[in-house]
mmCIF file of C-alpha atoms and ligand atoms in Angstrom:
data_model
loop_
_atom_site.group_PDB
_atom_site.id
_atom_site.type_symbol
_atom_site.label_atom_id
_atom_site.label_comp_id
_atom_site.label_asym_id
_atom_site.label_seq_id
_atom_site.Cartn_x
_atom_site.Cartn_y
_atom_site.Cartn_z
ATOM 1 C CA MET A 1 92.722 87.961 140.740
ATOM 2 C CA ARG A 2 94.208 89.040 137.433
ATOM 3 C CA LYS A 3 97.916 89.867 137.508
ATOM 4 C CA LYS A 4 98.647 93.256 135.979
ATOM 5 C CA ILE A 5 100.727 93.337 132.812
ATOM 6 C CA ILE A 6 102.697 96.400 131.781
ATOM 7 C CA ALA A 7 104.321 96.307 128.357
ATOM 8 C CA GLY A 8 106.685 98.823 126.790
ATOM 9 C CA ASN A 9 106.198 99.231 123.063
ATOM 10 C CA TRP A 10 109.376 100.859 121.807
ATOM 11 C CA LYS A 11 108.020 101.129 118.246
ATOM 12 C CA MET A 12 110.745 102.122 115.746
ATOM 13 C CA ASN A 13 113.098 103.581 118.336
ATOM 14 C CA TYR A 14 116.526 102.603 119.680
ATOM 15 C CA THR A 15 119.338 101.092 117.674
ATOM 16 C CA LEU A 16 121.012 97.991 119.092
ATOM 17 C CA THR A 17 123.546 99.925 121.165
ATOM 18 C CA LYS A 18 120.937 102.296 122.527
ATOM 19 C CA ALA A 19 118.683 99.360 123.375
ATOM 20 C CA GLU A 20 121.533 97.697 125.267
ATOM 21 C CA ASP A 21 122.354 100.865 127.195
ATOM 22 C CA PHE A 22 118.742 101.506 128.090
ATOM 23 C CA VAL A 23 117.959 97.974 129.248
ATOM 24 C CA SER A 24 121.159 97.817 131.304
ATOM 25 C CA GLU A 25 120.223 101.105 132.933
ATOM 26 C CA ILE A 26 116.602 100.320 133.688
ATOM 27 C CA LYS A 27 116.395 96.569 134.219
ATOM 28 C CA ASN A 28 116.929 96.515 137.987
ATOM 29 C CA SER A 29 114.194 99.055 138.589
ATOM 30 C CA ILE A 30 111.634 97.154 136.484
ATOM 31 C CA ASN A 31 112.507 93.679 137.717
ATOM 32 C CA THR A 32 109.512 92.683 139.804
ATOM 33 C CA ASP A 33 107.159 89.760 140.089
ATOM 34 C CA GLU A 34 104.228 91.817 141.334
ATOM 35 C CA VAL A 35 103.288 92.706 137.779
ATOM 36 C CA ASP A 36 104.243 91.074 134.490
ATOM 37 C CA VAL A 37 106.686 93.394 132.744
ATOM 38 C CA VAL A 38 107.226 93.013 129.006
ATOM 39 C CA LEU A 39 109.701 94.858 126.791
ATOM 40 C CA CYS A 40 108.934 95.010 123.065
ATOM 41 C CA PRO A 41 112.010 96.226 121.178
ATOM 42 C CA ASN A 42 112.508 96.245 117.443
ATOM 43 C CA PHE A 43 113.267 92.825 115.847
ATOM 44 C CA VAL A 44 116.949 93.674 115.434
ATOM 45 C CA SER A 45 117.370 94.128 119.192
ATOM 46 C CA LEU A 46 115.323 91.133 120.381
ATOM 47 C CA ASP A 47 118.200 88.739 120.773
ATOM 48 C CA ARG A 48 120.412 91.160 122.674
ATOM 49 C CA VAL A 49 117.615 92.325 124.950
ATOM 50 C CA SER A 50 116.771 88.672 125.609
ATOM 51 C CA ASP A 51 120.322 88.107 126.895
ATOM 52 C CA LEU A 52 120.227 91.202 129.053
ATOM 53 C CA ILE A 53 116.983 90.265 130.807
ATOM 54 C CA GLU A 54 117.795 86.594 131.213
ATOM 55 C CA ASP A 55 118.428 86.864 134.956
ATOM 56 C CA THR A 56 115.256 88.912 135.621
ATOM 57 C CA ASN A 57 111.467 88.421 135.630
ATOM 58 C CA ILE A 58 111.132 90.718 132.616
ATOM 59 C CA LYS A 59 109.639 89.060 129.543
ATOM 60 C CA LEU A 60 110.458 89.693 125.922
ATOM 61 C CA GLY A 61 107.815 90.845 123.451
ATOM 62 C CA ALA A 62 107.806 91.518 119.700
ATOM 63 C CA GLN A 63 105.878 94.268 117.934
ATOM 64 C CA ASN A 64 104.616 92.225 115.000
ATOM 65 C CA VAL A 65 104.779 88.828 113.292
ATOM 66 C CA TYR A 66 103.645 87.232 110.046
ATOM 67 C CA PHE A 67 101.116 84.407 109.988
ATOM 68 C CA GLU A 68 102.755 82.162 107.375
ATOM 69 C CA ASP A 69 105.203 79.518 108.626
ATOM 70 C CA LYS A 70 108.085 80.284 106.270
ATOM 71 C CA GLY A 71 108.973 80.990 102.669
ATOM 72 C CA ALA A 72 109.087 83.798 100.169
ATOM 73 C CA TYR A 73 107.709 86.682 102.250
ATOM 74 C CA THR A 74 110.452 89.255 102.010
ATOM 75 C CA GLY A 75 110.744 91.410 105.070
ATOM 76 C CA GLU A 76 108.509 89.305 107.289
ATOM 77 C CA THR A 77 109.221 87.421 110.515
ATOM 78 C CA SER A 78 107.691 84.065 111.463
ATOM 79 C CA VAL A 79 106.442 82.817 114.797
ATOM 80 C CA ASP A 80 109.205 80.185 114.893
ATOM 81 C CA MET A 81 111.765 82.955 114.554
ATOM 82 C CA LEU A 82 110.214 84.692 117.545
ATOM 83 C CA VAL A 83 110.167 81.470 119.559
ATOM 84 C CA ALA A 84 113.856 80.974 118.806
ATOM 85 C CA ALA A 85 114.562 84.510 120.013
ATOM 86 C CA ASN A 86 112.847 83.762 123.340
ATOM 87 C CA VAL A 87 109.859 85.968 122.665
ATOM 88 C CA LYS A 88 106.934 85.321 125.029
ATOM 89 C CA TYR A 89 104.466 88.046 123.945
ATOM 90 C CA CYS A 90 103.721 89.723 120.625
ATOM 91 C CA ILE A 91 101.705 92.861 119.919
ATOM 92 C CA VAL A 92 99.261 92.361 117.040
ATOM 93 C CA GLY A 93 96.978 94.816 115.323
ATOM 94 C CA HIS A 94 98.482 97.965 116.775
ATOM 95 C CA SER A 95 96.612 100.925 115.312
ATOM 96 C CA GLU A 96 99.807 102.077 113.566
ATOM 97 C CA ARG A 97 99.941 98.731 111.776
ATOM 98 C CA ARG A 98 96.268 98.917 110.956
ATOM 99 C CA GLU A 99 96.620 102.450 109.622
ATOM 100 C CA TYR A 100 100.016 102.546 107.857
ATOM 101 C CA PHE A 101 100.263 98.903 106.819
ATOM 102 C CA LYS A 102 96.574 98.298 106.187
ATOM 103 C CA GLU A 103 96.248 95.370 108.566
ATOM 104 C CA THR A 104 92.714 94.097 108.865
ATOM 105 C CA ASN A 105 90.936 92.285 111.682
ATOM 106 C CA GLU A 106 91.351 89.143 109.611
ATOM 107 C CA ASP A 107 95.156 89.585 109.506
ATOM 108 C CA VAL A 108 95.184 90.251 113.221
ATOM 109 C CA ASN A 109 93.175 87.096 113.846
ATOM 110 C CA LEU A 110 95.489 84.949 111.695
ATOM 111 C CA LYS A 111 98.520 86.343 113.507
ATOM 112 C CA ALA A 112 97.023 85.829 116.977
ATOM 113 C CA ARG A 113 96.071 82.229 116.175
ATOM 114 C CA LYS A 114 99.476 81.435 114.726
ATOM 115 C CA LEU A 115 101.207 82.849 117.813
ATOM 116 C CA LEU A 116 99.003 80.776 120.102
ATOM 117 C CA GLU A 117 99.900 77.599 118.203
ATOM 118 C CA LYS A 118 103.465 78.148 119.389
ATOM 119 C CA ASP A 119 102.597 79.397 122.845
ATOM 120 C CA ILE A 120 103.438 83.063 122.349
ATOM 121 C CA ARG A 121 100.875 85.307 123.997
ATOM 122 C CA PRO A 122 99.303 87.836 121.642
ATOM 123 C CA ILE A 123 98.580 91.361 122.854
ATOM 124 C CA VAL A 124 95.653 92.173 120.581
ATOM 125 C CA CYS A 125 95.121 95.910 120.111
ATOM 126 C CA VAL A 126 91.758 97.530 119.476
ATOM 127 C CA GLY A 127 90.547 101.106 119.644
ATOM 128 C CA GLU A 128 88.504 103.776 117.924
ATOM 129 C CA THR A 129 89.439 107.005 116.159
ATOM 130 C CA LEU A 130 88.317 110.406 117.415
ATOM 131 C CA GLU A 131 85.790 110.693 114.580
ATOM 132 C CA GLN A 132 84.282 107.354 115.553
ATOM 133 C CA ARG A 133 84.057 108.410 119.198
ATOM 134 C CA ASP A 134 82.507 111.742 118.294
ATOM 135 C CA ALA A 135 79.984 109.934 116.104
ATOM 136 C CA MET A 136 79.080 107.693 119.099
ATOM 137 C CA LYS A 137 80.423 104.662 117.246
ATOM 138 C CA ALA A 138 83.305 103.780 119.586
ATOM 139 C CA PHE A 139 81.572 100.808 121.195
ATOM 140 C CA ASP A 140 80.415 99.330 117.881
ATOM 141 C CA VAL A 141 83.864 99.689 116.343
ATOM 142 C CA VAL A 142 85.625 98.118 119.308
ATOM 143 C CA GLU A 143 83.103 95.280 119.534
ATOM 144 C CA GLU A 144 83.643 94.451 115.870
ATOM 145 C CA GLN A 145 87.420 94.530 116.305
ATOM 146 C CA VAL A 146 87.274 92.279 119.363
ATOM 147 C CA ARG A 147 84.884 89.782 117.768
ATOM 148 C CA ASN A 148 86.778 89.521 114.493
ATOM 149 C CA SER A 149 90.294 89.644 115.899
ATOM 150 C CA LEU A 150 89.541 86.872 118.396
ATOM 151 C CA LYS A 151 87.459 84.722 116.049
ATOM 152 C CA ASP A 152 87.923 80.941 116.481
ATOM 153 C CA ILE A 153 90.389 81.263 119.343
ATOM 154 C CA SER A 154 89.809 78.486 121.868
ATOM 155 C CA LYS A 155 88.376 79.079 125.327
ATOM 156 C CA ASP A 156 91.581 77.966 127.009
ATOM 157 C CA ASP A 157 93.717 80.290 124.924
ATOM 158 C CA ILE A 158 91.451 83.252 125.581
ATOM 159 C CA LYS A 159 91.352 82.523 129.277
ATOM 160 C CA ASP A 160 95.043 81.940 129.872
ATOM 161 C CA LYS A 161 97.021 83.545 127.083
ATOM 162 C CA VAL A 162 95.374 86.336 125.149
ATOM 163 C CA VAL A 163 95.871 89.914 126.333
ATOM 164 C CA ILE A 164 93.658 92.644 124.875
ATOM 165 C CA ALA A 165 94.903 96.235 124.711
ATOM 166 C CA TYR A 166 92.332 98.984 124.443
ATOM 167 C CA GLU A 167 94.108 101.883 122.765
ATOM 168 C CA PRO A 168 91.904 104.769 121.679
ATOM 169 C CA ILE A 169 93.725 106.129 118.636
ATOM 170 C CA TRP A 170 93.158 109.725 119.698
ATOM 171 C CA ALA A 171 95.170 109.085 122.857
ATOM 172 C CA ILE A 172 98.206 107.447 121.257
ATOM 173 C CA GLY A 173 101.296 109.631 121.235
ATOM 174 C CA THR A 174 99.152 112.742 121.562
ATOM 175 C CA GLY A 175 99.629 113.458 125.252
ATOM 176 C CA VAL A 176 95.835 113.322 125.551
ATOM 177 C CA THR A 177 94.951 110.441 127.821
ATOM 178 C CA ALA A 178 91.495 108.955 128.047
ATOM 179 C CA THR A 179 90.115 109.705 131.497
ATOM 180 C CA SER A 180 90.305 106.742 133.799
ATOM 181 C CA GLU A 181 86.491 106.563 133.602
ATOM 182 C CA GLN A 182 86.531 106.443 129.787
ATOM 183 C CA ALA A 183 89.250 103.784 129.820
ATOM 184 C CA GLU A 184 87.441 101.737 132.472
ATOM 185 C CA GLU A 185 84.128 102.032 130.632
ATOM 186 C CA MET A 186 85.596 100.596 127.430
ATOM 187 C CA CYS A 187 87.665 97.898 129.145
ATOM 188 C CA LYS A 188 84.542 96.789 131.031
ATOM 189 C CA PHE A 189 82.629 96.761 127.748
ATOM 190 C CA ILE A 190 85.352 94.631 126.118
ATOM 191 C CA ARG A 191 85.072 92.155 128.983
ATOM 192 C CA GLU A 192 81.315 91.989 128.369
ATOM 193 C CA VAL A 193 81.916 91.300 124.676
ATOM 194 C CA VAL A 194 84.294 88.472 125.599
ATOM 195 C CA ALA A 195 81.634 87.138 127.989
ATOM 196 C CA LYS A 196 79.095 87.127 125.153
ATOM 197 C CA MET A 197 81.563 85.347 122.849
ATOM 198 C CA TYR A 198 82.650 82.783 125.463
ATOM 199 C CA ASN A 199 81.187 83.104 128.961
ATOM 200 C CA GLU A 200 81.534 85.217 132.070
ATOM 201 C CA TYR A 201 83.870 82.827 133.814
ATOM 202 C CA ILE A 202 86.362 83.072 130.965
ATOM 203 C CA ALA A 203 85.922 86.824 130.544
ATOM 204 C CA ASP A 204 86.848 87.246 134.160
ATOM 205 C CA PHE A 205 90.321 85.840 133.489
ATOM 206 C CA VAL A 206 91.168 87.909 130.406
ATOM 207 C CA ARG A 207 93.659 90.675 130.973
ATOM 208 C CA ILE A 208 92.720 93.956 129.334
ATOM 209 C CA GLN A 209 95.283 96.739 129.142
ATOM 210 C CA TYR A 210 94.776 100.403 128.476
ATOM 211 C CA GLY A 211 97.210 102.199 126.170
ATOM 212 C CA GLY A 212 97.493 105.823 125.056
ATOM 213 C CA SER A 213 99.715 108.446 126.699
ATOM 214 C CA VAL A 214 100.186 106.470 129.896
ATOM 215 C CA LYS A 215 102.758 108.259 132.046
ATOM 216 C CA PRO A 216 103.830 108.237 135.706
ATOM 217 C CA SER A 217 101.339 110.990 136.565
ATOM 218 C CA ASN A 218 98.280 109.052 135.388
ATOM 219 C CA ALA A 219 99.403 105.433 135.752
ATOM 220 C CA SER A 220 98.102 104.790 139.279
ATOM 221 C CA GLU A 221 94.663 106.149 138.592
ATOM 222 C CA ILE A 222 94.286 104.131 135.391
ATOM 223 C CA LEU A 223 95.837 100.944 136.720
ATOM 224 C CA ASN A 224 93.668 100.891 139.814
ATOM 225 C CA MET A 225 90.454 100.720 137.815
ATOM 226 C CA PRO A 226 88.678 97.379 138.296
ATOM 227 C CA ASN A 227 88.609 96.285 134.646
ATOM 228 C CA ILE A 228 92.025 97.635 133.634
ATOM 229 C CA ASP A 229 94.674 94.981 134.078
ATOM 230 C CA GLY A 230 97.713 96.795 132.825
ATOM 231 C CA ALA A 231 99.106 99.248 130.348
ATOM 232 C CA LEU A 232 100.646 99.246 126.908
ATOM 233 C CA VAL A 233 103.107 102.106 127.052
ATOM 234 C CA GLY A 234 104.671 103.798 124.029
ATOM 235 C CA GLY A 235 106.601 107.046 124.489
ATOM 236 C CA ALA A 236 107.058 106.708 128.228
ATOM 237 C CA SER A 237 108.561 103.232 127.834
ATOM 238 C CA LEU A 238 111.662 104.797 126.275
ATOM 239 C CA THR A 239 112.726 106.606 129.429
ATOM 240 C CA ASN A 240 112.986 106.087 133.170
ATOM 241 C CA ASP A 241 109.302 106.940 133.291
ATOM 242 C CA PHE A 242 108.704 103.287 132.471
ATOM 243 C CA ALA A 243 110.127 102.258 135.840
ATOM 244 C CA ALA A 244 107.843 104.731 137.583
ATOM 245 C CA ILE A 245 104.847 103.260 135.727
ATOM 246 C CA VAL A 246 105.823 99.676 136.540
ATOM 247 C CA ASN A 247 106.211 100.645 140.197
ATOM 248 C CA PHE A 248 102.826 102.420 140.406
ATOM 249 C CA ASP A 249 100.946 102.379 143.727
HETATM 250 P P1 LIG B 1 101.886 106.190 123.710
HETATM 251 O O1 LIG B 1 101.700 104.906 122.779
HETATM 252 O O2 LIG B 1 102.055 105.679 125.120
HETATM 253 O O3 LIG B 1 103.103 106.884 123.201
HETATM 254 O O4 LIG B 1 100.654 107.016 123.580
HETATM 255 C C1 LIG B 1 100.947 103.810 123.194
HETATM 256 C C2 LIG B 1 100.962 102.750 122.140
HETATM 257 O O5 LIG B 1 100.949 103.071 120.947
HETATM 258 O O6 LIG B 1 100.989 101.549 122.453
#
């Protein structure tokens, strides 16, 4: 039985003080061990949020990382820096990073592998644009992203550590959610791709989240689908709605 994982991706929101206020306000209502709850604040707030959630089951996540160990990479953050800040999960390949910062599947793969070396669990994002879906290319695009982003990752790491987030780009921040059937169909397909890359036994362990306009009103329906093992939540993770999502029925 796969444990659900619900992660809040704050993106570029909340200054340090706002992050502190919000976590203090919400932490008791999202402190559960029935699902894995992950908060992904901006780098500047990681350390403070880590302190605030120390006495809870909530885990800390980052939104990005760089794949080099250290050196002259102005503006970048290494895996060791995340380890030192108590980060347990890290989002890689979010569609906003792919689009605005031109991240490729190869970058995503290097980042995921570097995180795994230091035992941070990557949340690897994949998902198609509306044009690709309309052109009936969604499955091909997602398969290519999954295959290339997870290239050369060991069986054990895939089975126990990697989380995949299916985030159709047309559903992110738009208020338009994929129907639970569309989300389930793609998450099931992703599991089949993982089974082809590794085997069915391993694919059965991999947690696959859905992300894209998840809110309290649609969370239960989505999260009760058989191949959807959690949610990556953007906008709704910035308010009390996140607690309602975490406490879905
Ligand atoms: P959204 O974002 O929930 O605001 O649609 C999801 C995401 O980008 O991870």
